[in-house]
Amino acid sequence: QVQLVESGGGSVQAGGSLTLSCAASGFRLSSYSMGWFRQTPGKEREGVAAIGGGGTTTYADSVKGRFTISKDNAKNTLYLQMNSLKPEDTAMYYCAASNFYYDLRPDIYKHWGQGTQVTVSS
C-alpha cells in the first residue's frame, strides 16, 4: 500500500525557513520520481520541485535558489528545504510519487499525501 505523509508545515515570517518532510511507505523512493506541489484556494495545483529516481532535480522558476528538494533513500523520506520564504509561498504543500519521469506537471503523479500548511507573514 502506497502512503505519503507530509510534516513540517507551520507559520513563519518572511525571510524565514522551513523544512518539509514526506515519509513514504509501500514503495522505494529510489524507484520513483517524487515531487512537491502547492495549492491555494481558487488556484490550480502547481509544481514546486521534483526529483527523479536517480537524483536529478527541477524547480519552478519562482523558487529557484530558495528551495531545495532532496531525498534520503535509506530512510525512504523526501524533503523540501525552503529558505527566504515569501508571503506568496503561502499554500498547502503536497508531496507526490510517480512511476513516470520527474516533472512539475501534477497530472503525472499517481500517489499523493494529504498536505501540510505553510503560512508566511510579512
CSV table of N, CA and C in Angstrom, one decimal, residues 31-100:
chain,number,residue,atom,x,y,z
A,31,SER,N,13.1,4.1,-6.8
A,31,SER,CA,12.5,3.6,-8.0
A,31,SER,C,11.4,4.5,-8.5
A,32,TYR,N,11.1,5.7,-7.9
A,32,TYR,CA,10.1,6.6,-8.3
A,32,TYR,C,10.6,8.0,-8.4
A,33,SER,N,9.8,8.8,-9.2
A,33,SER,CA,10.0,10.2,-9.3
A,33,SER,C,9.1,10.8,-8.2
A,34,MET,N,9.6,11.9,-7.5
A,34,MET,CA,8.9,12.5,-6.4
A,34,MET,C,8.8,14.0,-6.7
A,35,GLY,N,7.7,14.6,-6.2
A,35,GLY,CA,7.5,16.0,-6.4
A,35,GLY,C,6.9,16.7,-5.2
A,36,TRP,N,7.1,17.9,-5.1
A,36,TRP,CA,6.4,18.8,-4.1
A,36,TRP,C,5.5,19.8,-4.9
A,37,PHE,N,4.3,19.9,-4.5
A,37,PHE,CA,3.3,20.8,-5.1
A,37,PHE,C,2.6,21.6,-4.1
A,38,ARG,N,2.0,22.7,-4.5
A,38,ARG,CA,1.3,23.6,-3.6
A,38,ARG,C,0.1,24.1,-4.2
A,39,GLN,N,-0.9,24.5,-3.4
A,39,GLN,CA,-2.2,24.9,-3.8
A,39,GLN,C,-2.8,25.9,-2.8
A,40,THR,N,-3.4,26.9,-3.4
A,40,THR,CA,-4.2,27.9,-2.6
A,40,THR,C,-5.6,27.9,-3.0
A,41,PRO,N,-6.5,28.3,-2.2
A,41,PRO,CA,-8.0,28.3,-2.6
A,41,PRO,C,-8.2,29.1,-3.9
A,42,GLY,N,-8.9,28.5,-4.8
A,42,GLY,CA,-9.2,29.2,-6.1
A,42,GLY,C,-8.1,29.1,-7.2
A,43,LYS,N,-7.0,28.4,-6.9
A,43,LYS,CA,-6.0,28.2,-7.9
A,43,LYS,C,-5.7,26.7,-8.1
A,44,GLU,N,-5.2,26.4,-9.3
A,44,GLU,CA,-4.8,25.1,-9.6
A,44,GLU,C,-3.5,24.7,-8.9
A,45,ARG,N,-3.4,23.4,-8.6
A,45,ARG,CA,-2.2,22.9,-8.0
A,45,ARG,C,-1.0,23.2,-8.9
A,46,GLU,N,0.1,23.7,-8.4
A,46,GLU,CA,1.3,23.9,-9.2
A,46,GLU,C,2.5,23.2,-8.7
A,47,GLY,N,3.4,22.8,-9.6
A,47,GLY,CA,4.6,22.1,-9.2
A,47,GLY,C,5.6,23.0,-8.6
A,48,VAL,N,6.2,22.6,-7.6
A,48,VAL,CA,7.3,23.4,-6.9
A,48,VAL,C,8.7,22.9,-7.2
A,49,ALA,N,8.8,21.6,-7.0
A,49,ALA,CA,10.1,20.9,-7.2
A,49,ALA,C,9.9,19.4,-7.5
A,50,ALA,N,10.8,18.8,-8.2
A,50,ALA,CA,10.7,17.4,-8.5
A,50,ALA,C,12.1,16.8,-8.5
A,51,ILE,N,12.1,15.5,-8.2
A,51,ILE,CA,13.4,14.8,-8.2
A,51,ILE,C,13.2,13.4,-8.8
A,52,GLY,N,14.0,13.0,-9.7
A,52,GLY,CA,13.9,11.7,-10.3
A,52,GLY,C,14.5,10.6,-9.4
A,53,GLY,N,14.3,9.4,-9.8
A,53,GLY,CA,14.8,8.3,-9.1
A,53,GLY,C,16.3,8.3,-8.9
A,54,GLY,N,17.0,8.8,-9.9
A,54,GLY,CA,18.5,8.9,-9.9
A,54,GLY,C,19.0,10.2,-9.3
A,55,GLY,N,18.1,11.1,-8.8
A,55,GLY,CA,18.5,12.3,-8.1
A,55,GLY,C,18.5,13.6,-8.9
A,56,THR,N,18.2,13.6,-10.2
A,56,THR,CA,18.1,14.8,-11.0
A,56,THR,C,16.9,15.6,-10.5
A,57,THR,N,17.1,16.9,-10.5
A,57,THR,CA,16.0,17.8,-9.9
A,57,THR,C,15.6,18.9,-10.9
A,58,THR,N,14.4,19.4,-10.7
A,58,THR,CA,13.9,20.5,-11.4
A,58,THR,C,13.1,21.4,-10.5
A,59,TYR,N,13.0,22.7,-10.7
A,59,TYR,CA,12.3,23.6,-9.9
A,59,TYR,C,11.5,24.6,-10.7
A,60,ALA,N,10.4,25.0,-10.1
A,60,ALA,CA,9.7,26.2,-10.6
A,60,ALA,C,10.5,27.4,-10.6
A,61,ASP,N,10.4,28.3,-11.5
A,61,ASP,CA,11.2,29.5,-11.6
A,61,ASP,C,11.0,30.3,-10.3
A,62,SER,N,9.9,30.3,-9.7
A,62,SER,CA,9.6,31.1,-8.6
A,62,SER,C,10.3,30.7,-7.3
A,63,VAL,N,10.8,29.5,-7.3
A,63,VAL,CA,11.5,29.0,-6.1
A,63,VAL,C,13.0,28.7,-6.3
A,64,LYS,N,13.5,28.8,-7.5
A,64,LYS,CA,14.9,28.5,-7.8
A,64,LYS,C,15.8,29.4,-6.9
A,65,GLY,N,16.8,28.8,-6.3
A,65,GLY,CA,17.7,29.5,-5.5
A,65,GLY,C,17.3,29.6,-4.0
A,66,ARG,N,16.0,29.3,-3.8
A,66,ARG,CA,15.5,29.4,-2.4
A,66,ARG,C,15.1,28.0,-1.8
A,67,PHE,N,14.5,27.1,-2.7
A,67,PHE,CA,14.1,25.8,-2.2
A,67,PHE,C,15.0,24.7,-2.7
A,68,THR,N,15.2,23.7,-2.0
A,68,THR,CA,16.0,22.5,-2.3
A,68,THR,C,15.2,21.2,-2.1
A,69,ILE,N,15.0,20.4,-3.1
A,69,ILE,CA,14.4,19.1,-2.9
A,69,ILE,C,15.5,18.1,-2.8
A,70,SER,N,15.3,17.2,-1.9
A,70,SER,CA,16.2,16.1,-1.6
A,70,SER,C,15.5,14.9,-1.1
A,71,LYS,N,16.2,13.8,-1.1
A,71,LYS,CA,15.7,12.6,-0.5
A,71,LYS,C,16.7,11.7,0.2
A,72,ASP,N,16.3,10.9,1.1
A,72,ASP,CA,17.2,10.0,1.8
A,72,ASP,C,16.6,8.6,1.5
A,73,ASN,N,17.2,7.9,0.6
A,73,ASN,CA,16.7,6.6,0.2
A,73,ASN,C,16.7,5.6,1.3
A,74,ALA,N,17.7,5.7,2.2
A,74,ALA,CA,17.8,4.8,3.3
A,74,ALA,C,16.6,4.9,4.3
A,75,LYS,N,16.2,6.2,4.4
A,75,LYS,CA,15.0,6.5,5.3
A,75,LYS,C,13.7,6.5,4.6
A,76,ASN,N,13.8,6.4,3.2
A,76,ASN,CA,12.6,6.5,2.4
A,76,ASN,C,11.8,7.7,2.7
A,77,THR,N,12.5,8.9,2.7
A,77,THR,CA,11.9,10.1,3.1
A,77,THR,C,12.3,11.2,2.1
A,78,LEU,N,11.4,12.0,1.7
A,78,LEU,CA,11.6,13.2,0.8
A,78,LEU,C,11.6,14.4,1.6
A,79,TYR,N,12.3,15.4,1.2
A,79,TYR,CA,12.4,16.7,1.9
A,79,TYR,C,12.3,17.9,1.0
A,80,LEU,N,11.8,19.0,1.5
A,80,LEU,CA,11.9,20.3,0.8
A,80,LEU,C,12.4,21.3,1.8
A,81,GLN,N,13.6,21.8,1.6
A,81,GLN,CA,14.2,22.8,2.4
A,81,GLN,C,13.8,24.2,1.7
A,82,MET,N,13.1,25.0,2.5
A,82,MET,CA,12.6,26.3,2.0
A,82,MET,C,13.2,27.4,2.8
A,83,ASN,N,14.0,28.2,2.0
A,83,ASN,CA,14.7,29.4,2.6
A,83,ASN,C,14.2,30.7,2.0
A,84,SER,N,14.4,31.8,2.7
A,84,SER,CA,14.0,33.1,2.2
A,84,SER,C,12.5,33.1,1.8
A,85,LEU,N,11.7,32.6,2.6
A,85,LEU,CA,10.3,32.4,2.3
A,85,LEU,C,9.6,33.8,2.1
A,86,LYS,N,8.7,33.8,1.2
A,86,LYS,CA,7.9,35.0,0.9
A,86,LYS,C,6.4,34.7,1.1
A,87,PRO,N,5.6,35.8,1.4
A,87,PRO,CA,4.2,35.6,1.6
A,87,PRO,C,3.5,34.8,0.4
A,88,GLU,N,4.0,35.0,-0.8
A,88,GLU,CA,3.4,34.3,-1.9
A,88,GLU,C,3.7,32.8,-1.9
A,89,ASP,N,4.5,32.3,-1.0
A,89,ASP,CA,4.8,30.9,-0.8
A,89,ASP,C,3.7,30.3,0.1
A,90,THR,N,2.8,31.1,0.7
A,90,THR,CA,1.8,30.5,1.5
A,90,THR,C,0.9,29.6,0.7
A,91,ALA,N,0.7,28.4,1.1
A,91,ALA,CA,-0.1,27.4,0.4
A,91,ALA,C,-0.1,26.1,1.2
A,92,MET,N,-1.0,25.2,0.8
A,92,MET,CA,-1.0,23.8,1.2
A,92,MET,C,0.0,23.1,0.4
A,93,TYR,N,1.0,22.5,1.0
A,93,TYR,CA,2.0,21.8,0.3
A,93,TYR,C,1.8,20.3,0.3
A,94,TYR,N,2.0,19.6,-0.9
A,94,TYR,CA,1.7,18.2,-1.0
A,94,TYR,C,3.0,17.5,-1.6
A,95,CYS,N,3.2,16.3,-1.1
A,95,CYS,CA,4.2,15.5,-1.8
A,95,CYS,C,3.5,14.5,-2.6
A,96,ALA,N,4.2,14.0,-3.7
A,96,ALA,CA,3.5,13.0,-4.6
A,96,ALA,C,4.6,12.1,-5.2
A,97,ALA,N,4.1,11.0,-5.7
A,97,ALA,CA,5.0,10.0,-6.3
A,97,ALA,C,4.5,9.6,-7.6
A,98,SER,N,5.4,9.3,-8.5
A,98,SER,CA,5.1,8.9,-9.9
A,98,SER,C,6.0,7.8,-10.4
A,99,ASN,N,5.4,6.9,-11.2
A,99,ASN,CA,6.2,5.9,-11.8
A,99,ASN,C,6.6,6.3,-13.2
A,100,PHE,N,6.4,7.5,-13.5
A,100,PHE,CA,6.9,8.1,-14.7
A,100,PHE,C,8.1,9.0,-14.4
